[in-house]
Tab-separated table of C-alpha atoms and ligand atoms in Angstrom:
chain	number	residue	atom	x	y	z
A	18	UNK	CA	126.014	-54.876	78.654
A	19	UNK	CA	125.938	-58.532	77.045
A	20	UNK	CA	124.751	-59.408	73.264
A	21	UNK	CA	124.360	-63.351	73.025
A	22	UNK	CA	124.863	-64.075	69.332
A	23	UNK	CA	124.395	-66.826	67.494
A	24	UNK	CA	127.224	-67.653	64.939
A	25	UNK	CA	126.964	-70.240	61.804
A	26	UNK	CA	130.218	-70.855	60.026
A	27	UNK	CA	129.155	-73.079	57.649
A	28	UNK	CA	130.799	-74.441	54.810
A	29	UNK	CA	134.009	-73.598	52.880
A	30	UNK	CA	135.710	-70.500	53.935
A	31	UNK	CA	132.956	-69.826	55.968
A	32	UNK	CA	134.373	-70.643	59.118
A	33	UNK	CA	137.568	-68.517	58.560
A	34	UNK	CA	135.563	-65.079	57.367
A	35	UNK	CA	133.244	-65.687	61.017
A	36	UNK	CA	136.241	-66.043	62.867
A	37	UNK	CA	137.563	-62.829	61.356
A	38	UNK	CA	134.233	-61.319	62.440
A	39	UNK	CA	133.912	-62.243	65.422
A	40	UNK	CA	137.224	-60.395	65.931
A	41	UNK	CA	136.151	-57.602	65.065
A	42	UNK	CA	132.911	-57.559	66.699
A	43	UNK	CA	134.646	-58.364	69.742
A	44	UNK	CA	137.067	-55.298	69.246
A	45	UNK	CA	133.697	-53.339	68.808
A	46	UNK	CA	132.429	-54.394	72.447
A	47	UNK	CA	135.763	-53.400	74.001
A	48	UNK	CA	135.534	-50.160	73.020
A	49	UNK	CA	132.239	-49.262	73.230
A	50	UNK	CA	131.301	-51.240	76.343
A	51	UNK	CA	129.645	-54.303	75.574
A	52	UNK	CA	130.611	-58.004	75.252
A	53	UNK	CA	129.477	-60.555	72.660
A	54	UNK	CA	128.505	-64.267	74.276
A	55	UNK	CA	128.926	-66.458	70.905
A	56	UNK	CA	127.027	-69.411	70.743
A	57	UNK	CA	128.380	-71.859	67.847
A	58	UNK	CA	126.160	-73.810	65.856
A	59	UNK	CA	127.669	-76.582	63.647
A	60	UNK	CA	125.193	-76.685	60.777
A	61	UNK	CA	126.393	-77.105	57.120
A	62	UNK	CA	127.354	-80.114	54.592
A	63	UNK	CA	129.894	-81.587	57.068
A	64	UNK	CA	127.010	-82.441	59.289
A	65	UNK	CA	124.378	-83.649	56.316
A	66	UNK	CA	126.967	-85.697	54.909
A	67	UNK	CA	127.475	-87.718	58.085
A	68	UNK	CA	124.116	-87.152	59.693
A	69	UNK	CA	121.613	-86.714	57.106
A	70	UNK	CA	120.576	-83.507	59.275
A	71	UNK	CA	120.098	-79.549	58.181
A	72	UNK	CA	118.654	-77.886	60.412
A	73	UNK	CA	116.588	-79.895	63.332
A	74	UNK	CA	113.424	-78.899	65.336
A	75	UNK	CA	116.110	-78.281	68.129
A	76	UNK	CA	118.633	-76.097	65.877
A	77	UNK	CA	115.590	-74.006	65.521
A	78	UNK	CA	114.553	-73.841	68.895
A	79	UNK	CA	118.100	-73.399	70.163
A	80	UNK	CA	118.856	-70.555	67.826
A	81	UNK	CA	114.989	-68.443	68.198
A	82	UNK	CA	116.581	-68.137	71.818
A	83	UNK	CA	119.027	-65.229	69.920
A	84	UNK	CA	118.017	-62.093	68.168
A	85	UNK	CA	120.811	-61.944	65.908
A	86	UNK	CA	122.447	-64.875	63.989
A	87	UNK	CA	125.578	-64.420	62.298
A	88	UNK	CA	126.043	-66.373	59.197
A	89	UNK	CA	128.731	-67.413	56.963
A	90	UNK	CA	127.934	-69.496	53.791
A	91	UNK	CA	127.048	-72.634	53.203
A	92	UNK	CA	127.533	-74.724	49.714
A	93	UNK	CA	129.393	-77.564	49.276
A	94	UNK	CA	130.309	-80.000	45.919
A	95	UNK	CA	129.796	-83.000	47.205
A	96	UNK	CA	125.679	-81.761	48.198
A	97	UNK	CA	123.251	-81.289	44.899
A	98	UNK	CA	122.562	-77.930	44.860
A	99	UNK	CA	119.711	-76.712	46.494
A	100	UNK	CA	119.662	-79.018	49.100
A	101	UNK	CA	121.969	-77.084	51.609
A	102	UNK	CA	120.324	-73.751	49.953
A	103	UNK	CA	117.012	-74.710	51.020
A	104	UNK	CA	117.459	-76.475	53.805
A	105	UNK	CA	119.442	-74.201	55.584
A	106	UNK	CA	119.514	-70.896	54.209
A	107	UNK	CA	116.229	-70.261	52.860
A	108	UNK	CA	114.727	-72.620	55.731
A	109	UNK	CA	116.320	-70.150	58.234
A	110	UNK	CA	115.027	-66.915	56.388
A	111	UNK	CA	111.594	-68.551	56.230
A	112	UNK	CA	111.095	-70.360	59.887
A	113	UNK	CA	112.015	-66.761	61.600
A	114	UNK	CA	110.169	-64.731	59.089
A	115	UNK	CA	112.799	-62.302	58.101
A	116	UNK	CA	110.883	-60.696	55.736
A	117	UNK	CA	113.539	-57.768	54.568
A	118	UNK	CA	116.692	-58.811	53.095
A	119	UNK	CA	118.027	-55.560	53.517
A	120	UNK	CA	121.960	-55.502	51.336
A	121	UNK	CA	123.162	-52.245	51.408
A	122	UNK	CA	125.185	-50.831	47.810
A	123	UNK	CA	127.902	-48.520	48.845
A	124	UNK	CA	130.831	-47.790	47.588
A	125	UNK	CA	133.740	-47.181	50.161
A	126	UNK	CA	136.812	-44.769	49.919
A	127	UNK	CA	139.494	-46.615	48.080
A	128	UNK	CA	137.351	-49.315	45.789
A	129	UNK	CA	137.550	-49.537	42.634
A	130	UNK	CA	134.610	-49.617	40.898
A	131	UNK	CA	133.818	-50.718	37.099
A	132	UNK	CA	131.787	-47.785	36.731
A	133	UNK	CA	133.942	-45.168	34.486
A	134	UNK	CA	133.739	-41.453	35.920
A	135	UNK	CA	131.487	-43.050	39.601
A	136	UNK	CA	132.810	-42.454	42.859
A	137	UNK	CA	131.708	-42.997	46.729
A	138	UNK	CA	129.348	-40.218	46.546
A	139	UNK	CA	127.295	-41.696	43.432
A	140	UNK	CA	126.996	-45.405	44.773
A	141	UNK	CA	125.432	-44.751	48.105
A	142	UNK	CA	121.665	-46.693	48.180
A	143	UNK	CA	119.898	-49.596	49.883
A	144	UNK	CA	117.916	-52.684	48.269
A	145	UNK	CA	115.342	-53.451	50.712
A	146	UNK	CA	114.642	-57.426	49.419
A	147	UNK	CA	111.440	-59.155	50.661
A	148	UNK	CA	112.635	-62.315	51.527
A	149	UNK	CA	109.540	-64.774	52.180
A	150	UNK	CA	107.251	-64.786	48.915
A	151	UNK	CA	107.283	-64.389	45.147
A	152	UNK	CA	109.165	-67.133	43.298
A	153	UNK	CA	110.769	-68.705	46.702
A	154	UNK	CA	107.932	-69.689	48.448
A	155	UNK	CA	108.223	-73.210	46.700
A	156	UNK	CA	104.818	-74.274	45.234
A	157	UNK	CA	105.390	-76.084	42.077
A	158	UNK	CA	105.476	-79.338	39.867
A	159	UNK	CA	107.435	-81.116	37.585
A	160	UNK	CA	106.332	-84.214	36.115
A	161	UNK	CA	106.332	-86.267	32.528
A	162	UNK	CA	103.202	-86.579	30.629
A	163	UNK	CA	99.953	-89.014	31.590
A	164	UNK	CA	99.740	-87.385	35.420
A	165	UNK	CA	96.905	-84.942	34.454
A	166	UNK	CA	95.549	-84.933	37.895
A	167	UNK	CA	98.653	-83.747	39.048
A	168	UNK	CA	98.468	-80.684	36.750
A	169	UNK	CA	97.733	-77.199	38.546
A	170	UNK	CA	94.471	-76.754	36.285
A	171	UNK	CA	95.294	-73.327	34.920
A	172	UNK	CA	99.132	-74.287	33.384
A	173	UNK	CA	96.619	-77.487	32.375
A	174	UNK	CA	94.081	-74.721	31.018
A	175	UNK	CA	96.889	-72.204	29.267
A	176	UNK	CA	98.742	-75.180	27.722
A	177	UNK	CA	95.252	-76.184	26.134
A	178	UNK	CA	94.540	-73.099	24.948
A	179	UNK	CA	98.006	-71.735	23.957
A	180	UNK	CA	99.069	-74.307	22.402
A	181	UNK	CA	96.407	-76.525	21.401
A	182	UNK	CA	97.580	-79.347	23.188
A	183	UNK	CA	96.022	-81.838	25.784
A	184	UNK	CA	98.365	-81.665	28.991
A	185	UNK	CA	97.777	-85.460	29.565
A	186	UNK	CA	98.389	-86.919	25.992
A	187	UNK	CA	100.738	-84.708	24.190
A	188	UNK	CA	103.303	-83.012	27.030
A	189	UNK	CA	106.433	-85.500	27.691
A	190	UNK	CA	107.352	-83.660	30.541
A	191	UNK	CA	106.249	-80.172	32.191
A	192	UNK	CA	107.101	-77.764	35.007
A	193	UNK	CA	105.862	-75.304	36.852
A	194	UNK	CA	106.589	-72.878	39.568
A	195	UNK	CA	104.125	-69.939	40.912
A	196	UNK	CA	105.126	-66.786	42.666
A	197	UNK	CA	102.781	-65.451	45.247
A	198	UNK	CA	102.707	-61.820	47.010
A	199	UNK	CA	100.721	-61.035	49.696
A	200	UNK	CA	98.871	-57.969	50.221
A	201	UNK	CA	100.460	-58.132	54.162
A	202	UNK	CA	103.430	-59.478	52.805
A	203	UNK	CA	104.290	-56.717	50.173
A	204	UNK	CA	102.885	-54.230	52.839
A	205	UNK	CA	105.177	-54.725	55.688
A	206	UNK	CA	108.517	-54.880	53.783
A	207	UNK	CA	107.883	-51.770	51.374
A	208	UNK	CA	106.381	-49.768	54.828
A	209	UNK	CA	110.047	-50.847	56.271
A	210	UNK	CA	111.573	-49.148	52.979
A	211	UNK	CA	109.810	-45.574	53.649
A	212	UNK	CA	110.651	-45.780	56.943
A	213	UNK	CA	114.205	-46.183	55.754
A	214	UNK	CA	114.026	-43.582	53.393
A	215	UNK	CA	112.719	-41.287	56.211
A	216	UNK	CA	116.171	-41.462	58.071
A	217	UNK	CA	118.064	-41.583	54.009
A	218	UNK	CA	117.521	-39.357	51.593
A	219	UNK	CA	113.537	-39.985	51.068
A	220	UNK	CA	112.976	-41.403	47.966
A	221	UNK	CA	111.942	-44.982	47.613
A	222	UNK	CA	112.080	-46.989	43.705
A	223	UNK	CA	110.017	-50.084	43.346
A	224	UNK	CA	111.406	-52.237	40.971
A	225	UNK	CA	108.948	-54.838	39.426
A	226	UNK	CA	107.686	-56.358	36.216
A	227	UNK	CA	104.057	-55.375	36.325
A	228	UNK	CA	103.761	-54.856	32.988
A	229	UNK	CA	104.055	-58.363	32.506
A	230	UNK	CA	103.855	-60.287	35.390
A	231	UNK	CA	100.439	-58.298	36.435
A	232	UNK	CA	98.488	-60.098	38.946
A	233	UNK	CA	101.354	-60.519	41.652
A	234	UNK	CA	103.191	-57.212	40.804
A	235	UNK	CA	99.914	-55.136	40.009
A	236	UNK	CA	99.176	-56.133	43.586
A	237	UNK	CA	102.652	-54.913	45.014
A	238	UNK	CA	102.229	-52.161	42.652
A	239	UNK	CA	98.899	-50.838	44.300
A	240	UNK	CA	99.995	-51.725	47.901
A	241	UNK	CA	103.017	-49.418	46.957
A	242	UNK	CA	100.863	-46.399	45.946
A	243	UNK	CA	99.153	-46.943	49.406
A	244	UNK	CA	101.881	-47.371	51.522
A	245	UNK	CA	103.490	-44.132	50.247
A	246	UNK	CA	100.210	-42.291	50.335
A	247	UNK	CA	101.237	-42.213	54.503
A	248	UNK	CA	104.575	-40.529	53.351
A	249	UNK	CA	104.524	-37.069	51.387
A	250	UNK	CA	107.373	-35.857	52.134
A	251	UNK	CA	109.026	-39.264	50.266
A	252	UNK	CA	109.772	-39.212	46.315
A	253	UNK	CA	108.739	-42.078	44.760
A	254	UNK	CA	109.209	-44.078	41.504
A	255	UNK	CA	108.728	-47.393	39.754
A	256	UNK	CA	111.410	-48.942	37.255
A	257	UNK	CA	110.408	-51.953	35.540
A	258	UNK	CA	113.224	-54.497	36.797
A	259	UNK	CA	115.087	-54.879	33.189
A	260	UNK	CA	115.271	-50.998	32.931
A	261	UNK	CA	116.845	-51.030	36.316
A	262	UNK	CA	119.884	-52.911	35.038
A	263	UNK	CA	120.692	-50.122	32.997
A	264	UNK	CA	120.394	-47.284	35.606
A	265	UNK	CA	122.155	-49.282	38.072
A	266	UNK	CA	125.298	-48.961	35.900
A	267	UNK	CA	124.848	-45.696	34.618
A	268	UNK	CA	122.926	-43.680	36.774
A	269	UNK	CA	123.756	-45.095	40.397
A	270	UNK	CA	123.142	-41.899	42.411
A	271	UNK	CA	119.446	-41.102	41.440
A	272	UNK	CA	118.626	-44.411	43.835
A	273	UNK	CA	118.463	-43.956	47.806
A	274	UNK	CA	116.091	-47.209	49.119
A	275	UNK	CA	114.933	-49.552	46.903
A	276	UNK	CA	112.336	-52.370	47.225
A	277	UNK	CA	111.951	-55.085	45.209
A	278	UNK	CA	110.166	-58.297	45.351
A	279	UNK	CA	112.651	-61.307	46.168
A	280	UNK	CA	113.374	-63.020	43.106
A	281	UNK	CA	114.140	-59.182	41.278
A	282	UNK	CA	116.295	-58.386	44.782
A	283	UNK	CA	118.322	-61.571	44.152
A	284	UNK	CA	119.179	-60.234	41.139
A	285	UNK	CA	120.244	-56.773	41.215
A	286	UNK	CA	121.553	-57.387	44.364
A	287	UNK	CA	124.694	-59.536	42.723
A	288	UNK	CA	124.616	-55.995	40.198
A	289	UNK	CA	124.777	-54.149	42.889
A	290	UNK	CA	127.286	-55.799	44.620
A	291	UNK	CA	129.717	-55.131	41.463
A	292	UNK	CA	129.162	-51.418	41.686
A	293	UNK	CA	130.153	-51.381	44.943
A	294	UNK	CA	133.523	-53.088	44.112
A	295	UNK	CA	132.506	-56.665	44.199
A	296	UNK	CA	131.085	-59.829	46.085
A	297	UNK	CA	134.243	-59.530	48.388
A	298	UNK	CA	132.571	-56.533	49.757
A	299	UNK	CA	128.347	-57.095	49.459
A	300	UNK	CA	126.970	-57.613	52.947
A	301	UNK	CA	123.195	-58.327	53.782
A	302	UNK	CA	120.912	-58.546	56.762
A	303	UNK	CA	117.590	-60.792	57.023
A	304	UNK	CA	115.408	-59.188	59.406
A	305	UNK	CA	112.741	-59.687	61.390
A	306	UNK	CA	112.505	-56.879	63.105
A	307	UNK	CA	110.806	-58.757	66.323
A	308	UNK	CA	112.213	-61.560	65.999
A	309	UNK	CA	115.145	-63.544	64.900
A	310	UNK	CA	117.539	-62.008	62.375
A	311	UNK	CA	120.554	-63.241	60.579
A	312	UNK	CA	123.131	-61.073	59.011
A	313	UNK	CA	125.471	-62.529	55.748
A	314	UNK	CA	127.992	-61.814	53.543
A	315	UNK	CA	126.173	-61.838	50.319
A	316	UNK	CA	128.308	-64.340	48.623
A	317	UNK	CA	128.707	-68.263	49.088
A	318	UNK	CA	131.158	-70.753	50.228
A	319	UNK	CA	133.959	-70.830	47.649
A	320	UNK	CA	134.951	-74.041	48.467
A	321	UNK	CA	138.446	-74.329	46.732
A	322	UNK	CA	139.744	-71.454	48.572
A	323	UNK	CA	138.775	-73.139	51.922
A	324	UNK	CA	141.090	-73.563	54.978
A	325	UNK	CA	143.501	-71.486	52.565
A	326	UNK	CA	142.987	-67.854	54.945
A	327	UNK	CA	143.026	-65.847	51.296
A	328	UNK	CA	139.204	-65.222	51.739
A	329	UNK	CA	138.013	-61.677	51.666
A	330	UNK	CA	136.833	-60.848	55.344
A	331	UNK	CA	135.309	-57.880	54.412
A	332	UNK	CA	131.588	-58.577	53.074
A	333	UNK	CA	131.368	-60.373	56.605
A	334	UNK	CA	133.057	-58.005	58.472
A	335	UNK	CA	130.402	-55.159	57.522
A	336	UNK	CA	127.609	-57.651	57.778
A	337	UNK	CA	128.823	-57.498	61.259
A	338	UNK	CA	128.374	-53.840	61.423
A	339	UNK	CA	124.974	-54.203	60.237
A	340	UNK	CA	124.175	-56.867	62.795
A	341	UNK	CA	125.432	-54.278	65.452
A	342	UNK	CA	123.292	-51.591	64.256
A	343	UNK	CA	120.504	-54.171	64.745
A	344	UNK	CA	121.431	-55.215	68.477
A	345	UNK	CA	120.986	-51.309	69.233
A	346	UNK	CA	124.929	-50.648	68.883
A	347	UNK	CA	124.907	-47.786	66.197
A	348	UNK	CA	128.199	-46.367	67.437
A	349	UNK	CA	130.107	-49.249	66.926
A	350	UNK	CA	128.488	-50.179	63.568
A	351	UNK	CA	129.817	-47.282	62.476
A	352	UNK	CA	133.200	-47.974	64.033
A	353	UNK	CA	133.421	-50.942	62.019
A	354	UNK	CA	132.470	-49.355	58.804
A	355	UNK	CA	135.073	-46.929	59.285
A	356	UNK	CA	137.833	-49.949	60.031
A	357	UNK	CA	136.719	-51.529	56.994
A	358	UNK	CA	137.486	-48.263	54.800
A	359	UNK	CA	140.686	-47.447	56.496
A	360	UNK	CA	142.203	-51.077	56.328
A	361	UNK	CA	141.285	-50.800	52.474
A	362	UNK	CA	142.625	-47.561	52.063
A	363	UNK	CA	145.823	-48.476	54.299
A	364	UNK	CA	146.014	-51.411	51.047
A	365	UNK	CA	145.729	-53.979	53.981
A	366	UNK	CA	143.666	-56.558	51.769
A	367	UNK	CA	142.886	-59.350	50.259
A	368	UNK	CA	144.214	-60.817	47.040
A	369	UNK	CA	141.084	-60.202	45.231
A	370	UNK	CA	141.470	-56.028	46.065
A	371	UNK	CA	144.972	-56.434	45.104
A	372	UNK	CA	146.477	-57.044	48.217
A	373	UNK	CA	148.684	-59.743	49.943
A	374	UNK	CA	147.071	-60.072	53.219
A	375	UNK	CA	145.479	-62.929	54.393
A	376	UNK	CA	141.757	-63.392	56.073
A	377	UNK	CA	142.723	-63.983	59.248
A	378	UNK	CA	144.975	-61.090	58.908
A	379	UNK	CA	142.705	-58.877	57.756
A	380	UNK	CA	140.539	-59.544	60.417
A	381	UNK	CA	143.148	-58.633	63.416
A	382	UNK	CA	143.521	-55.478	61.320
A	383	UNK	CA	140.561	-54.097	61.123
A	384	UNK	CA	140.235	-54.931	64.701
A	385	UNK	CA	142.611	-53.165	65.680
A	386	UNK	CA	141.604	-50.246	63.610
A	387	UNK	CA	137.609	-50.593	65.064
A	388	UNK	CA	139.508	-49.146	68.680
A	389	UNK	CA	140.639	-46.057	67.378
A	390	UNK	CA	138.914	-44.793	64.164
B	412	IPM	C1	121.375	-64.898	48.130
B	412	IPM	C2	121.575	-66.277	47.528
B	412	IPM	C3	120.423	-67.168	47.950
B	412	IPM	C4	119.141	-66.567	47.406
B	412	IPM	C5	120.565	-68.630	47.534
B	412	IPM	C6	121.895	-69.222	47.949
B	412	IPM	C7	119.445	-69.468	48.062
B	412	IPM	O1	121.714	-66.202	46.153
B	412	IPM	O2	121.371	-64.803	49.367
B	412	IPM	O3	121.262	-63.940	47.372
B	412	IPM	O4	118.733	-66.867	46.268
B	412	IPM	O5	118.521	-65.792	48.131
B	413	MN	MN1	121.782	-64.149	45.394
């Protein structure tokens, strides 16, 4: 059996924590009968700063050819941010329509968690992100004063009526940015949470703000009550998105799938990823479940430790797993999440867990671990 992969290093260690994955992956296949055909793509800052070019019309062609993507991290100093963000990253997620951004929150056997008196068994849930509307679906303005025709006429309305003020004479400068949800849009990604929670522990949270925002999360709010109408046997609940901060941290195990509107999932997600020992060890999965997907560590490029092999592997390495799950290879998926937990119990890690061990390293170890545990 052959998977053809696409993989994107990207920018700063990126490269080096793909590389480690790809060992692993590779390790997977060996044991478990299959073999990985990697197809490289060299997208990232290198290429905008001497081409001008993010992602072409035939990047995207070339890579819609693959289910799976796997991604490394892109950000770079010498790009304004945002440009390799949205051009690439976001771009991707949007032009394949991977509407879950599904990051898993688990803590492993032998992290160390900030949460006093927590252990594996507590931190054990899923954030199922939607990853195509809300606050990143770009629609917005910013402009000075005097360009009243450019004004979306109900910020031009509210700042009339708010604050008294003419939008064309009186504001120097204003911005705005709109979130949108769909009622298809909210439906498909929370009916891909219950479905989760079906094979979990059935219970799904939604975390919102729909006491405040109310148009846009009164709609997700009502296509949630629908959606789990079709699913009895599922618990349900809805935490306003501040509360869930709090129960995050001190309640972890009352959460099993949660789904979340994208801005809110970008959020706890980087919470969540502290609970479960740190960025070094957060992986996520865009998916389109018909389509193209593209599996990540959750963290960026850390440029100043590039080309240095000190990166942790690890978020990558399990983003990996995920991608396998996704390519129909549960066996091995779990193979590599048990690698991952031995090397890090064996102490074979990175600096940032308090090892000496260096990516690459790491990366032939839990390689070698993926053919027997
Ligand atoms: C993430 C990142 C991205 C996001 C950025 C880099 C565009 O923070 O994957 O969580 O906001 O989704
Ligand atoms: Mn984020």
């Amino acid at each position: 059996m052959q998977h053809r992969v696409a993989a994107i290093g990207g920018d700063g260690i990126g490269p080096e924590i793909i590389a480690a994955g790809k060992e692993v992956l590779d390790a997977a296949g060996e044991r478990f009968g299959f073999d990985i055909a990697w197809t490289d793509f060299d997208v990232g800052a290198e290429r905008y700063l001497s081409t001008g070019e993010l992602l072409t019309e035939e990047d995207l062609r070339d890579l819609s050819k693959f289910r799976a993507i796997y991604f490394g991290a892109i950000g770079d100093a010498r790009v304004k941010p945002g440009i390799l963000e949205k051009g690439i990253l976001l771009a991707i997620r949007f032009h394949f329509d991977q509407f879950v951004n599904l990051r898993p929150i688990k803590l492993l056997k032998g992290v160390t968690t900030p949460l006093a008196d927590k252990g594996p068994e507590d931190v054990d849930f899923v954030v199922v992100r939607e990853n195509t509307e809300d606050f990143y679906v770009g629609i917005g303005s910013r402009f000075s004063g005097r360009h009243e025709e450019k004004t979306l006429e109900v910020v031009r309305d509210l700042y009339n009526i708010r604050f008294g003020l003419d939008v064309e004479t009186d504001a120097d400068e204003i911005a705005y940015q709109i979130g949108v949800v769909t009622r298809q849009g909210a439906e498909r990604v929370i009916r891909y949470a219950f479905d989760l929670a079906v094979t979990r522990d059935r219970k799904v949270t939604s975390v919102d703000k729909a006491n405040v925002l109310s148009d846009v999360y009164g709609l997700w709010r009502d296509v949630f009550t629908e959606v789990a109408a079709g699913y009895p046997d599922v618990a349900t609940e809805f935490n306003f998105v501040d509360a869930v901060t709090m129960w995050f941290v001190k309640n972890p195990e009352w959460f099993d799938v949660v789904v979340t509107p994208n801005m809110f999932g970008d959020i706890i997600t980087d919470l969540g990823a502290m609970i479960q020992g740190g960025l070094g060890l957060a992986p996520g999965g865009n998916i389109n479940p018909t389509g193209t997907s593209m599996f990540e560590p959750i963290h960026g490029s850390a440029p100043k430790y590039r080309g240095q092999d000190v990166a942790n592997p690890l978020a990558t390495i399990w983003a990996g797993s995920m991608l396998l799950d996704h390519l129909g290879e549960p066996d091995a998926a779990k193979a590599v999440l048990r690698a991952i937990e031995q090397s890090i119990l064996d102490g074979f890690v990175t600096r940032d867990m308090g090892g000496e061990r260096k990516t690459s390293e790491v990366g032939r170890y839990v390689a070698s671990l993926v053919k027997k545990v």
